[in-house]
Coordinates of N, CA and C in Angstrom, one line a residue:
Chain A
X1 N 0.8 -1.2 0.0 CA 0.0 0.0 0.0 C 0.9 1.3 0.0
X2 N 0.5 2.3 -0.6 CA 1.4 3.1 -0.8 C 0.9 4.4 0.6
X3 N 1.8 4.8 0.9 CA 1.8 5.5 2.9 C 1.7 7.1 2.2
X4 N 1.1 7.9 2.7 CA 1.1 9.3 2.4 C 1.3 9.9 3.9
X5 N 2.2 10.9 4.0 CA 3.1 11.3 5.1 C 2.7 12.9 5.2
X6 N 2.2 13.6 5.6 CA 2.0 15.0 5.7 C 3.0 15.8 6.7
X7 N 3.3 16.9 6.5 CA 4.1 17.9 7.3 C 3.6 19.5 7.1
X8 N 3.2 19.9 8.1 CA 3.5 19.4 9.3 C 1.7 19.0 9.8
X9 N 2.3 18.5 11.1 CA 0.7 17.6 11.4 C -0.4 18.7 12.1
X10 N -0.2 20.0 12.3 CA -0.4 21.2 12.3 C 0.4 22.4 12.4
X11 N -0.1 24.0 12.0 CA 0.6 25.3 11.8 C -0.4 26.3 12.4
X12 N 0.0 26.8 13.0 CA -0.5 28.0 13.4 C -0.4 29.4 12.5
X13 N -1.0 30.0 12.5 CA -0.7 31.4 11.4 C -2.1 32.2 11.3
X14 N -1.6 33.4 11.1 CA -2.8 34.8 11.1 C -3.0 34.5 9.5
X15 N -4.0 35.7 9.6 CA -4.8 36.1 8.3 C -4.3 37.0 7.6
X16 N -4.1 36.3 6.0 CA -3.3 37.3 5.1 C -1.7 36.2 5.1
X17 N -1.3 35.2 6.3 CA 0.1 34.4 5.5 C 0.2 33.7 4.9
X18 N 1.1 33.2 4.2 CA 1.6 31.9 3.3 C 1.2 30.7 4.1
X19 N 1.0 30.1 3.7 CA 0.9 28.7 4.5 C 1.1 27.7 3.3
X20 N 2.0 27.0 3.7 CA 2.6 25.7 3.2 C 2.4 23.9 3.4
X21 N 1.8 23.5 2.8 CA 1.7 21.7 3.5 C 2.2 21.0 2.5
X22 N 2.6 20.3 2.7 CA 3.3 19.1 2.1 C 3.1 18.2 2.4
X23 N 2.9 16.9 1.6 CA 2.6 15.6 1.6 C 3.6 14.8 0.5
X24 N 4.3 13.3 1.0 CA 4.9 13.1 0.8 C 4.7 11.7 0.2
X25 N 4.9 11.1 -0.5 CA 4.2 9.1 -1.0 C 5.1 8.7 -0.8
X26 N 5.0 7.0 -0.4 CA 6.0 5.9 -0.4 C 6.3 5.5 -1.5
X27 N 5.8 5.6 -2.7 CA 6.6 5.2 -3.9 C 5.9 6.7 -5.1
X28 N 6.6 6.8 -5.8 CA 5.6 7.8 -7.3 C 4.8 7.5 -7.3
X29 N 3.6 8.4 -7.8 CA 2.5 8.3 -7.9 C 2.0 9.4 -9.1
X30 N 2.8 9.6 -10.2 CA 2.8 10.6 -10.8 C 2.1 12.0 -10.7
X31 N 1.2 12.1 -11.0 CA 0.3 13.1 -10.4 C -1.0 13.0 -9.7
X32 N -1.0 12.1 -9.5 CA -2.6 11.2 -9.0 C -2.5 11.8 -7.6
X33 N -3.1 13.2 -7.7 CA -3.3 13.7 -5.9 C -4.1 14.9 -6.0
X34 N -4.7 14.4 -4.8 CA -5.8 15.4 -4.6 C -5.5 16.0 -2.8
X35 N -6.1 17.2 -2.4 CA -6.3 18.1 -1.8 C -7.3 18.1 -1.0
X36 N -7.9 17.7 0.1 CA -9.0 18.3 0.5 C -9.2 19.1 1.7
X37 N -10.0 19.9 2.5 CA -10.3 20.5 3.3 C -11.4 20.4 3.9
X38 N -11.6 20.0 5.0 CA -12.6 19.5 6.3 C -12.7 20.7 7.6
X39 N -13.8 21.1 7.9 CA -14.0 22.1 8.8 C -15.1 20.9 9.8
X40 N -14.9 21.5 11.3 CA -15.1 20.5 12.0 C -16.7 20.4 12.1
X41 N -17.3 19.1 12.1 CA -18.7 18.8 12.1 C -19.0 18.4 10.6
X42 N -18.1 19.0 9.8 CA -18.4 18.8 7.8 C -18.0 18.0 7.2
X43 N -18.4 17.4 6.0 CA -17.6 17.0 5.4 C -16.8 17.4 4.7
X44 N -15.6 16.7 3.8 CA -14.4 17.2 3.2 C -15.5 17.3 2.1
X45 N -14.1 18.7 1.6 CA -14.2 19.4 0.2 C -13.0 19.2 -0.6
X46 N -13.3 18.6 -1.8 CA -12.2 18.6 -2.7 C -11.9 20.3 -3.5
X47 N -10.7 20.2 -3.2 CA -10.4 21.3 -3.5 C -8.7 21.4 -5.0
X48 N -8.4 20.4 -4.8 CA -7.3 20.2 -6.0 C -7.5 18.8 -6.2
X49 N -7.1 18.4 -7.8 CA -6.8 16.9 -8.0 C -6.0 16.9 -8.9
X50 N -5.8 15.9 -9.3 CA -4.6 15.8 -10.4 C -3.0 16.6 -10.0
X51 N -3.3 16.9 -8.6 CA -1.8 17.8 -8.1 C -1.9 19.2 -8.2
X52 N -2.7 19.5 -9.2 CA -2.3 21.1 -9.6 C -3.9 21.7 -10.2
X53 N -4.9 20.8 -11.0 CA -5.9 21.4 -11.0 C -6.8 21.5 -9.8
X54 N -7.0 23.2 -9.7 CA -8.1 23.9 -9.0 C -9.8 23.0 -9.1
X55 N -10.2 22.8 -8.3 CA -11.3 22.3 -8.6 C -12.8 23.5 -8.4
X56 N -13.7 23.7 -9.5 CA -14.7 24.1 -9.6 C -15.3 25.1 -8.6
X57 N -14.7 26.4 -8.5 CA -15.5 27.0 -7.2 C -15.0 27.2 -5.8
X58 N -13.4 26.8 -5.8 CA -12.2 26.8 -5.0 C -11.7 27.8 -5.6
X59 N -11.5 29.0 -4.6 CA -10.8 30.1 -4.9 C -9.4 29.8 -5.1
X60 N -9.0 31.3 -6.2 CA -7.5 31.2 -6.8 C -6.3 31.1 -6.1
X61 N -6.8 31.2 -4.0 CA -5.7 31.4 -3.4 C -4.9 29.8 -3.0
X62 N -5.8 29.2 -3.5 CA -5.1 27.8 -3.3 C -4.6 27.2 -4.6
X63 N -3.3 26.6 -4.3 CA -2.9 25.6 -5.2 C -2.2 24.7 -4.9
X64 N -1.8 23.8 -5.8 CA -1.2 22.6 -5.6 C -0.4 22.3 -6.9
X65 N 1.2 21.6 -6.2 CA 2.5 21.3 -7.1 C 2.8 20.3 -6.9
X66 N 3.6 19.6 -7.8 CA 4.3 18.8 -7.4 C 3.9 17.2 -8.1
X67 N 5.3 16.3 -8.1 CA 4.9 15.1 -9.3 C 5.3 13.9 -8.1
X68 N 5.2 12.2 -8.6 CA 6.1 11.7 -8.1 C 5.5 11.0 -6.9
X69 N 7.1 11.5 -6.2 CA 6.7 11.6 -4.5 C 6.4 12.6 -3.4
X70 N 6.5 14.1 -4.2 CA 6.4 15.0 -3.5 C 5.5 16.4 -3.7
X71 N 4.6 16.3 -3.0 CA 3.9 17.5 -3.1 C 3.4 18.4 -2.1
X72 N 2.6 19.5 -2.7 CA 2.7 21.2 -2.0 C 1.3 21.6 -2.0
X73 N 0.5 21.7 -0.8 CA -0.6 22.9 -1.3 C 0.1 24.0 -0.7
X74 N -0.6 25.2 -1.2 CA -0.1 26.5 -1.1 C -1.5 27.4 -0.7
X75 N -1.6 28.1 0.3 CA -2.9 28.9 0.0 C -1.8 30.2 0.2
X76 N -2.3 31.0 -0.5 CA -1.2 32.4 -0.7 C -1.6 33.2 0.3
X77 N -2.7 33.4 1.0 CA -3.1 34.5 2.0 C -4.4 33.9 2.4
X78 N -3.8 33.5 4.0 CA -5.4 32.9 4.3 C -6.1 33.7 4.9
X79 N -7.5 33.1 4.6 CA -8.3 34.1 4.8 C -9.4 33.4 6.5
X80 N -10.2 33.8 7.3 CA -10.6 33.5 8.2 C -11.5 31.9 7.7
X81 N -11.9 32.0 6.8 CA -12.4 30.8 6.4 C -11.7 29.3 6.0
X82 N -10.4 29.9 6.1 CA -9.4 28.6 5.9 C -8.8 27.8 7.0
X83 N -9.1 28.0 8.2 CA -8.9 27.3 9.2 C -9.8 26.2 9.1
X84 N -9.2 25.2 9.5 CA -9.8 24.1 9.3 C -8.4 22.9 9.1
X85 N -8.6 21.7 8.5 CA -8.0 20.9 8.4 C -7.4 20.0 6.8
X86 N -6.6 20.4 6.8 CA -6.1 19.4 5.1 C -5.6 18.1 4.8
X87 N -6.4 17.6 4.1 CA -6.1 16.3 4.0 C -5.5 15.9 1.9
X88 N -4.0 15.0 2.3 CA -4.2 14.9 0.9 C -4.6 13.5 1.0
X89 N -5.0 12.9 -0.6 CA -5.0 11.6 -1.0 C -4.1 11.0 -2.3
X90 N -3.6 9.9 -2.3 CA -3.5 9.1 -3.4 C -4.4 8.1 -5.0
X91 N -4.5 9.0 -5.9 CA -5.1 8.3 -6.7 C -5.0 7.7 -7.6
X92 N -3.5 7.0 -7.1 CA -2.6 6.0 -8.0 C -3.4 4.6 -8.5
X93 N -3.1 4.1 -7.2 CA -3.2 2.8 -7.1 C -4.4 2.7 -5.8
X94 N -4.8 1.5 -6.0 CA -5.7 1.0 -5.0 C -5.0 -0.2 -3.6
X95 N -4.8 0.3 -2.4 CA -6.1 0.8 -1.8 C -5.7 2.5 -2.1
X96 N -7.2 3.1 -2.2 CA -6.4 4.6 -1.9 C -6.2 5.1 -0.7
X97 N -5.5 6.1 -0.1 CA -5.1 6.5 0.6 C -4.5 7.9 0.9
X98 N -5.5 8.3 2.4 CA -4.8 9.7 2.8 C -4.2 9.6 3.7
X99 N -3.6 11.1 3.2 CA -2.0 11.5 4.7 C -3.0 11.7 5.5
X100 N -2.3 11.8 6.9 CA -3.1 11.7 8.3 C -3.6 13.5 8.5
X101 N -3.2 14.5 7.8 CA -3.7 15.9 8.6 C -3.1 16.9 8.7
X102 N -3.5 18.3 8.2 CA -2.8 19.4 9.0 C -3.9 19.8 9.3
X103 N -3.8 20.6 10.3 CA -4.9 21.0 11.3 C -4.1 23.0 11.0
X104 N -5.0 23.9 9.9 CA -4.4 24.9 10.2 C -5.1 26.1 11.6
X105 N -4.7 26.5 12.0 CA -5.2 26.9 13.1 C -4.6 28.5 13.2
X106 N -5.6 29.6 14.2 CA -5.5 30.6 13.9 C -4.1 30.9 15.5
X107 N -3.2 31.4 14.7 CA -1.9 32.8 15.1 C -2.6 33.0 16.4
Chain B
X1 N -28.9 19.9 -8.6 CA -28.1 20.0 -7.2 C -27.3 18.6 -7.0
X2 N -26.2 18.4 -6.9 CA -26.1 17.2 -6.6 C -26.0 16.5 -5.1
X3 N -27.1 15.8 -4.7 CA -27.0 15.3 -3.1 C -26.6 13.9 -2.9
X4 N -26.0 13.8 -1.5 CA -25.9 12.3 -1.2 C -26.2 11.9 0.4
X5 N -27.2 11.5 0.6 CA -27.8 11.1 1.9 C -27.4 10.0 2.4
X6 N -26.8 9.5 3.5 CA -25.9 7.9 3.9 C -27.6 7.9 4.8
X7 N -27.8 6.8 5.0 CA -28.5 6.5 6.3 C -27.8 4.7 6.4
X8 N -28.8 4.4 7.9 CA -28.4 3.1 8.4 C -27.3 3.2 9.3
X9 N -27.1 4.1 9.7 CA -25.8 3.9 10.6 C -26.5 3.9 11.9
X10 N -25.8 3.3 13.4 CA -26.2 2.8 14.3 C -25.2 2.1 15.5
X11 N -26.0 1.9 16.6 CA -25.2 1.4 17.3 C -25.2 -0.4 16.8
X12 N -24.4 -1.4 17.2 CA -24.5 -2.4 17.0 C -23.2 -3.0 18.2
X13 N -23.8 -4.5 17.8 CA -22.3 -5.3 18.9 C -21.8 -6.0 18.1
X14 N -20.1 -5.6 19.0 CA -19.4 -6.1 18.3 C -19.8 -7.7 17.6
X15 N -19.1 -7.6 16.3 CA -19.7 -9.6 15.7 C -21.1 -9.2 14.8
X16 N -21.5 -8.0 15.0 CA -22.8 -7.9 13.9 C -22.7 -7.1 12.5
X17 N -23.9 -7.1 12.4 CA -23.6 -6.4 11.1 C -24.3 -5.4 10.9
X18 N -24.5 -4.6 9.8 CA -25.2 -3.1 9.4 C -24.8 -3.3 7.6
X19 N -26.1 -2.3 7.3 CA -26.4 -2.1 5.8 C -26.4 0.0 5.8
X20 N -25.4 0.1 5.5 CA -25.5 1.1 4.8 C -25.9 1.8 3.6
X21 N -26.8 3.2 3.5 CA -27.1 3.2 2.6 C -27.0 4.6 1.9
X22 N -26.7 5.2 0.8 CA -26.8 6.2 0.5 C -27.5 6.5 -1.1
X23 N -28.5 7.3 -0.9 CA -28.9 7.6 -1.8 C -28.8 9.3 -2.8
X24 N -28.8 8.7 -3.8 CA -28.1 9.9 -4.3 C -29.5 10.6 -5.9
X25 N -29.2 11.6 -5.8 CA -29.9 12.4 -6.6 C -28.9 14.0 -7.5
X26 N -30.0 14.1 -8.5 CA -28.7 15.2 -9.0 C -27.8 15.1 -10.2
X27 N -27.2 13.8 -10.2 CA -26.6 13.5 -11.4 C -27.1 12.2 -11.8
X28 N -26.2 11.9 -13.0 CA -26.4 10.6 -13.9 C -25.5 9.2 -12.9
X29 N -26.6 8.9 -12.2 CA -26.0 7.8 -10.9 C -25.2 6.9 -11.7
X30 N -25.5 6.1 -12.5 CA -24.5 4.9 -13.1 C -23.6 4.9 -13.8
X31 N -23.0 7.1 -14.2 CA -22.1 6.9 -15.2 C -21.0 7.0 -13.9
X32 N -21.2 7.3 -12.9 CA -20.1 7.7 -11.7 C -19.5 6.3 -10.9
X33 N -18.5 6.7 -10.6 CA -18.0 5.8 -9.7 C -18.0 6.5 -8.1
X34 N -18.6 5.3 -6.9 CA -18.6 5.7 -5.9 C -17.7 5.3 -5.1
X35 N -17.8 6.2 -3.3 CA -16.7 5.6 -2.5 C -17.7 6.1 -1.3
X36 N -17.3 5.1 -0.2 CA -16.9 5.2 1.1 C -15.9 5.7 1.6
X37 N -16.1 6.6 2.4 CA -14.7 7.0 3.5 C -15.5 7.2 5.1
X38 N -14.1 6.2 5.8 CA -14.9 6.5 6.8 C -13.8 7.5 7.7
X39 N -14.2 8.3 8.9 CA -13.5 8.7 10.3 C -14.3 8.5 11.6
X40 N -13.0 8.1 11.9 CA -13.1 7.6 13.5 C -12.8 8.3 14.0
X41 N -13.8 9.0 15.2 CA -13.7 10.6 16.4 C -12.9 10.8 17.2
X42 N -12.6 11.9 15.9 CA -11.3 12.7 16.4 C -9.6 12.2 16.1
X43 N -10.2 11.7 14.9 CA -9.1 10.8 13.9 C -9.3 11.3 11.9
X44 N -8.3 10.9 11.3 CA -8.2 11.4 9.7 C -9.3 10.5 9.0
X45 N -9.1 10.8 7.8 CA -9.9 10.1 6.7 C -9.1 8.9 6.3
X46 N -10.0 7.6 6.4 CA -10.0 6.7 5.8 C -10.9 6.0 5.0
X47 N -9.8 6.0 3.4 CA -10.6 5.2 2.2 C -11.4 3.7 2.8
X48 N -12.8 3.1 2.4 CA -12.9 2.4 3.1 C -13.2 1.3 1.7
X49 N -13.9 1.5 0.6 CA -14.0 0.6 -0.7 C -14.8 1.6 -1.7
X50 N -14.4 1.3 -3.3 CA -14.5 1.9 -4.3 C -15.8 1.1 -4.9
X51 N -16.5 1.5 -6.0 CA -17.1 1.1 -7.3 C -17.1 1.5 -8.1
X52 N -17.3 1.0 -9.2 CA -17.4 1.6 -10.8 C -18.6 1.6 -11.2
X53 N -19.5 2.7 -12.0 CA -20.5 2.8 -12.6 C -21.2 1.9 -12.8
X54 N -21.0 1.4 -13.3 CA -22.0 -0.3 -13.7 C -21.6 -1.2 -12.8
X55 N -21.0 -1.1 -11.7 CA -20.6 -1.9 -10.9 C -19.7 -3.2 -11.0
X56 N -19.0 -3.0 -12.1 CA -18.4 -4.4 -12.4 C -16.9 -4.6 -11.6
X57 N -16.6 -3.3 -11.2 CA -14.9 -3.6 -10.4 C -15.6 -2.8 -8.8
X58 N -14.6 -3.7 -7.8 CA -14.9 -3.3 -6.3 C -13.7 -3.2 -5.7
X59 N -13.4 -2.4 -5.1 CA -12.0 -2.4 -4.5 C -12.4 -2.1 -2.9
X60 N -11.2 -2.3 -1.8 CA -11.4 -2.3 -0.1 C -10.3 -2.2 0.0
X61 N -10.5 -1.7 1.4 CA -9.4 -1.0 2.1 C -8.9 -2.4 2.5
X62 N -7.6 -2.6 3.1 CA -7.4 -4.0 3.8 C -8.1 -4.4 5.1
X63 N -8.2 -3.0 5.7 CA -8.6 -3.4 7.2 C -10.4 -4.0 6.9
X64 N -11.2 -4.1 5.5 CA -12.3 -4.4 5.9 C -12.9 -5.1 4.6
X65 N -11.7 -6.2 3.9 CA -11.8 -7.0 3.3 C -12.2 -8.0 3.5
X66 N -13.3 -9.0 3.2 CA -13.7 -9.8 3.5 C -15.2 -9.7 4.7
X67 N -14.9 -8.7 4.9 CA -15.8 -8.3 5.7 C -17.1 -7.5 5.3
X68 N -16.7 -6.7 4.6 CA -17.4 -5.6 3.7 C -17.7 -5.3 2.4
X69 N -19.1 -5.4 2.3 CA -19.1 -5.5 0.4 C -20.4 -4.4 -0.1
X70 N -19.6 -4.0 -1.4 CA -19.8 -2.3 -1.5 C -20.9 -3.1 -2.7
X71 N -21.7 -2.5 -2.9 CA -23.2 -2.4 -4.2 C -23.6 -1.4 -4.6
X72 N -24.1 -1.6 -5.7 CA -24.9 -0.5 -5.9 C -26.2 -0.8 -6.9
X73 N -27.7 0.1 -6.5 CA -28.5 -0.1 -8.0 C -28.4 1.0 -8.1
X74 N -28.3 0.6 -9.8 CA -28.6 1.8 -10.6 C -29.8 1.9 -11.1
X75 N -30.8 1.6 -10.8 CA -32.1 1.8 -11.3 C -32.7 2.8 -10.0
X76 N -31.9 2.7 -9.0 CA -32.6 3.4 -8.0 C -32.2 4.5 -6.6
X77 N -30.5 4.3 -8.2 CA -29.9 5.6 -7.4 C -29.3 5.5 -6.2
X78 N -29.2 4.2 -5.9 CA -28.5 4.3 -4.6 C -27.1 2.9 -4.2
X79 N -26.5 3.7 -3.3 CA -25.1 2.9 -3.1 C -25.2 2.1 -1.3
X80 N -24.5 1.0 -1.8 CA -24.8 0.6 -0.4 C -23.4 0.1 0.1
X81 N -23.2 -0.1 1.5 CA -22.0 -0.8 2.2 C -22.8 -1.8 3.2
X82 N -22.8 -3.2 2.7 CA -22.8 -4.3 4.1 C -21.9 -4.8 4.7
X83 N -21.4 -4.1 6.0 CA -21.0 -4.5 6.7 C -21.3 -5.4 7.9
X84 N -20.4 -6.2 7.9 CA -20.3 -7.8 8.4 C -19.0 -8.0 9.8
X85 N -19.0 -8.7 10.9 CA -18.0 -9.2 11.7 C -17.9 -7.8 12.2
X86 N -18.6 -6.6 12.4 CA -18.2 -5.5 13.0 C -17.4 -5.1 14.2
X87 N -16.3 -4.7 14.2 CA -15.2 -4.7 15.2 C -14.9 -2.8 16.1
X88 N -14.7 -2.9 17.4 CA -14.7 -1.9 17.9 C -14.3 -0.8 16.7
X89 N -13.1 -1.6 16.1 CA -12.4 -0.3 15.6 C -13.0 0.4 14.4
X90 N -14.0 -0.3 13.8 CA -14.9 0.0 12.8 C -15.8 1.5 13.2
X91 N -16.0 1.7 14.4 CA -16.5 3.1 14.7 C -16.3 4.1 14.1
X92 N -17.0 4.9 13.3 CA -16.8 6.0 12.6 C -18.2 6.8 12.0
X93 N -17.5 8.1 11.6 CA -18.7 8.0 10.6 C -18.5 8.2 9.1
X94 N -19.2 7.3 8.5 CA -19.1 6.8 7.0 C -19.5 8.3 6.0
X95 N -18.7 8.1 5.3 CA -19.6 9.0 4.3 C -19.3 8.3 2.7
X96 N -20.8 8.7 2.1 CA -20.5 8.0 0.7 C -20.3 9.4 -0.3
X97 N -19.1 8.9 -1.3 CA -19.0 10.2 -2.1 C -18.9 9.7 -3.5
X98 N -19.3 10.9 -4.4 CA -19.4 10.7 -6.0 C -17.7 10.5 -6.4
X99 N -17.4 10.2 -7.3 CA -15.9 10.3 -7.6 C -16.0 11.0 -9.1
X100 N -15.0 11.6 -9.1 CA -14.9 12.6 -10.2 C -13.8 12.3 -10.7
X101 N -13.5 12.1 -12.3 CA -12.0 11.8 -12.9 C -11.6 10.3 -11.9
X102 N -10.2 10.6 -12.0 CA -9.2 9.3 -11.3 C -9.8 9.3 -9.7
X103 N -10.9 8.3 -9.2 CA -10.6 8.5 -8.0 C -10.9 9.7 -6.8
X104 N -11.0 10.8 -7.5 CA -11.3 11.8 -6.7 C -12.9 12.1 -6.4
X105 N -12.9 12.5 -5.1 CA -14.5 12.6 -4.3 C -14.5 14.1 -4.9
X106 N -15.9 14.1 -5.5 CA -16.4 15.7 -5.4 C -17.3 16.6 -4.6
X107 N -18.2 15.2 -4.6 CA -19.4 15.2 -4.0 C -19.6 14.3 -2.3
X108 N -19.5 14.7 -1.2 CA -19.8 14.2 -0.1 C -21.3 14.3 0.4
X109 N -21.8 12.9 1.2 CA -22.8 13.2 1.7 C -22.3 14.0 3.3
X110 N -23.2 13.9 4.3 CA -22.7 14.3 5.8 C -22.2 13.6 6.6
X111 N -22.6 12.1 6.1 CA -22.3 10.5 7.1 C -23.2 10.0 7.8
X112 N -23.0 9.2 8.2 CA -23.6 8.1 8.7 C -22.9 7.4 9.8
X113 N -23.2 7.8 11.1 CA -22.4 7.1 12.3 C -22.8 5.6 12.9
X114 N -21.3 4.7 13.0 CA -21.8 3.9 13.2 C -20.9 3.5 14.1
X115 N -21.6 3.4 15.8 CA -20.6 2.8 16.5 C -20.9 1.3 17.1
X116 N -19.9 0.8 17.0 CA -19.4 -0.8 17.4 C -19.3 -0.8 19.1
X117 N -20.0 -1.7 19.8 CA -20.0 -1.6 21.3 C -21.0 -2.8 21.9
X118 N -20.4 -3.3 22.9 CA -21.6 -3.9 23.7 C -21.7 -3.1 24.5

């Protein structure tokens, strides 16, 4: 099964910084990754797939890079609504599988 | 709109079983492939088993292979999980989602809690 590893397992930070997450695979996975974001009591929202495509109605401040074994979301300036929790997944191979969590949380 | 309602979740003891169910409205139910994901309170997402549109390929997580078998009609719009041998650790709440492209959930219902206990 292939392991998806996230860093960090949460970040603290105000409104308006960079915030950075990364997720990591046990073997390539070319681009087969998605993004999601869970606020507590909800369910997850896909927010990137394929690594880098935006998905439908997910503002421009988020993105996602990266091939392989290594990848990046990026939200460029968070905004009060982005606290919450990020989850990536694998959509290589079966079984699929997500990294365990960042939990971003307010500064 | 596209919606997805889980019901059947429940308490149960350990060694039993439950039928999950989620029904879906909104889109073209049999050209999509669906999933389960479950979490356990105050714990991450876990993939729990896949389908394909017409239902001909099924995939599971390891921890609930053998145990768990994913359906679906398509005449009636709705996806199911029977779960079987239910074990403490199975506690969570399920959610069934649409898959969009490779694998990716677009569409979530809210879940369906189901905890394992005597």
């Amino acid at each position: 099964d292939i392991q998806m590893t996230q860093s960090p397992s949460s970040v603290s930070a105000s409104v308006g910084d960079r915030v950075t997450i990364t997720c990591r695979a046990s073997q390539g996975i070319s681009s087969w990754l998605a993004w999601y974001q869970q606020k507590p009591g909800q369910a997850p929202k896909l927010l990137i797939y394929a690594a880098s495509s935006l998905q439908s109605g997910v503002p421009s401040r988020f993105s996602g890079s990266g091939s392989g074994t290594d990848f990046t979301l990026t939200i460029s300036s968070l905004q009060p609504e982005d606290f919450a929790t990020y989850y990536c997944q694998q959509a290589n191979s079966f079984p699929l599988t997500f990294g365990g969590g960042t939990k971003v949380e307010i500064k | 709109e596209v919606q997805l309602l889980e019901s059947g979740g429940g308490l149960v003891q350990p060694g039993g079983s439950l039928r999950l169910s989620c029904a879906a409205s909104g889109f073209t139910f049999s050209s999509y492939a669906m999933t389960w994901v479950r979490q356990a309170p105050g714990k991450g997402l876990e993939w729990v088993s896949g389908i394909g549109g017409s239902g001909s390929g099924t995939y599971y997580a390891d921890s609930v292979k053998g145990r768990f078998t994913i359906s679906r009609d398509n005449s009636k719009n709705t996806l199911h999980l029977q779960m079987n041998s239910l074990r403490a650790e199975d506690t969570a709440v399920y959610y069934c989602a649409k898959v969009y492209s490779r694998w990716y959930s677009d569409y979530w219902g809210q879940g369906t809690l189901v905890t394992v206990s005597s």
